[in-house]
Tab-separated table of C-alpha atoms in Angstrom:
chain	number	residue	atom	x	y	z
A	1	MET	CA	38.600	-1.858	-123.224
A	2	TYR	CA	40.239	-4.071	-120.631
A	3	VAL	CA	41.976	-7.289	-121.656
A	4	ALA	CA	43.304	-9.984	-119.321
A	5	LYS	CA	44.509	-13.330	-120.603
A	6	CYS	CA	44.184	-16.754	-119.036
A	7	LYS	CA	45.749	-19.874	-120.483
A	8	HIS	CA	44.115	-23.265	-119.962
A	9	GLY	CA	44.866	-24.528	-116.457
A	10	GLU	CA	46.458	-21.265	-115.310
A	11	SER	CA	45.349	-18.162	-113.410
A	12	PHE	CA	44.451	-14.873	-115.052
A	13	GLN	CA	47.378	-12.596	-115.824
A	14	GLU	CA	47.175	-8.918	-114.909
A	15	GLY	CA	45.312	-7.156	-117.670
A	16	SER	CA	45.410	-3.639	-119.007
A	17	ILE	CA	43.391	-1.006	-120.807
A	18	VAL	CA	43.935	-1.248	-124.558
A	19	PRO	CA	42.419	0.716	-127.450
A	20	TYR	CA	38.999	-0.495	-128.564
A	21	ALA	CA	39.452	-3.005	-131.370
A	22	ASP	CA	38.237	-6.308	-132.744
A	23	PHE	CA	39.621	-9.359	-131.001
A	24	GLN	CA	40.115	-12.962	-132.025
A	25	ILE	CA	38.173	-15.850	-130.580
A	26	SER	CA	38.728	-19.506	-131.360
A	27	PRO	CA	35.993	-21.280	-133.326
A	28	CYS	CA	36.321	-23.995	-130.654
A	29	SER	CA	35.346	-21.547	-127.908
A	30	ALA	CA	32.701	-22.888	-125.501
A	31	VAL	CA	30.869	-19.562	-125.643
A	32	LEU	CA	30.296	-20.043	-129.380
A	33	ASN	CA	29.593	-23.765	-129.347
A	34	TYR	CA	27.619	-24.157	-126.125
A	35	GLY	CA	26.585	-20.649	-125.098
A	36	GLN	CA	28.842	-20.918	-122.048
A	37	GLY	CA	29.270	-17.385	-120.799
A	38	LEU	CA	28.921	-15.276	-117.696
A	39	TYR	CA	27.808	-11.684	-117.189
A	40	GLU	CA	28.051	-9.563	-114.044
A	41	GLY	CA	26.787	-5.973	-113.970
A	42	LEU	CA	28.170	-3.250	-111.719
A	43	LYS	CA	27.220	0.364	-111.076
A	44	ALA	CA	29.566	3.351	-110.853
A	45	TYR	CA	28.241	6.789	-109.973
A	46	ARG	CA	29.546	10.239	-109.167
A	47	THR	CA	28.794	11.905	-105.823
A	48	GLU	CA	27.780	15.561	-105.575
A	49	ASP	CA	31.387	16.476	-104.716
A	50	GLY	CA	32.604	14.769	-107.920
A	51	ARG	CA	34.054	11.558	-106.475
A	52	ILE	CA	33.396	8.341	-108.373
A	53	MET	CA	32.022	5.498	-106.294
A	54	LEU	CA	31.484	1.811	-107.006
A	55	PHE	CA	28.711	-0.115	-105.285
A	56	ARG	CA	30.155	-3.231	-103.618
A	57	PRO	CA	32.557	-4.341	-106.368
A	58	ASP	CA	33.936	-7.077	-104.114
A	59	GLN	CA	30.465	-8.652	-103.941
A	60	ASN	CA	30.233	-8.569	-107.746
A	61	ALA	CA	33.610	-10.314	-107.915
A	62	LEU	CA	32.427	-13.057	-105.557
A	63	ARG	CA	29.245	-13.607	-107.602
A	64	LEU	CA	31.337	-13.772	-110.782
A	65	GLN	CA	33.637	-16.331	-109.144
A	66	SER	CA	30.682	-18.410	-107.967
A	67	GLY	CA	29.091	-18.459	-111.420
A	68	ALA	CA	32.390	-19.240	-113.131
A	69	HIS	CA	33.050	-22.081	-110.693
A	70	ARG	CA	29.630	-23.626	-111.486
A	71	LEU	CA	30.401	-23.370	-115.211
A	72	CYS	CA	33.910	-24.843	-114.736
A	73	MET	CA	35.435	-21.607	-116.019
A	74	PRO	CA	38.560	-19.845	-114.716
A	75	TYR	CA	38.011	-16.571	-112.880
A	76	PRO	CA	40.083	-13.613	-111.698
A	77	SER	CA	40.814	-12.981	-108.034
A	78	VAL	CA	38.665	-10.432	-106.217
A	79	ASP	CA	41.589	-7.984	-106.321
A	80	GLN	CA	42.084	-8.507	-110.071
A	81	PHE	CA	38.369	-7.988	-110.724
A	82	VAL	CA	38.126	-4.822	-108.624
A	83	SER	CA	41.328	-3.428	-110.144
A	84	ALA	CA	39.997	-4.079	-113.667
A	85	VAL	CA	36.685	-2.382	-112.880
A	86	LYS	CA	38.453	0.653	-111.403
A	87	GLN	CA	40.682	0.965	-114.467
A	88	VAL	CA	37.724	0.766	-116.860
A	89	VAL	CA	35.678	3.273	-114.847
A	90	LEU	CA	38.572	5.753	-114.672
A	91	ALA	CA	39.212	5.368	-118.406
A	92	ASN	CA	35.542	6.235	-118.990
A	93	LYS	CA	35.058	8.744	-116.167
A	94	LYS	CA	33.555	11.410	-118.409
A	95	TRP	CA	30.515	9.125	-118.820
A	96	VAL	CA	29.939	8.526	-115.083
A	97	CYS	CA	26.835	10.440	-113.969
A	98	ILE	CA	25.863	11.938	-110.631
A	99	LYS	CA	23.668	9.550	-108.647
A	100	LEU	CA	20.055	10.689	-108.595
A	101	GLU	CA	18.086	10.074	-105.416
């Protein structure tokens, strides 16, 4: 799993792939108390020649930023988001399927 930290009032730090594990969340977290959360889906697929492709990850990053801004939440830069997605996809590349037409 990918973990990037962000302290109150600061930007996201560069994250990294870490082993899957439980993580701590504050009981004061807005996601627990108010349902404040944000989800953005993204598709990765393998071409016939074996390359792994992402479909417009920069656009996903911009949508995530827009939603986070409306919810008064911090958000990663487009580059941080795309880098995180690439790292997660590469770490899970054996699960990426060939795109079916």
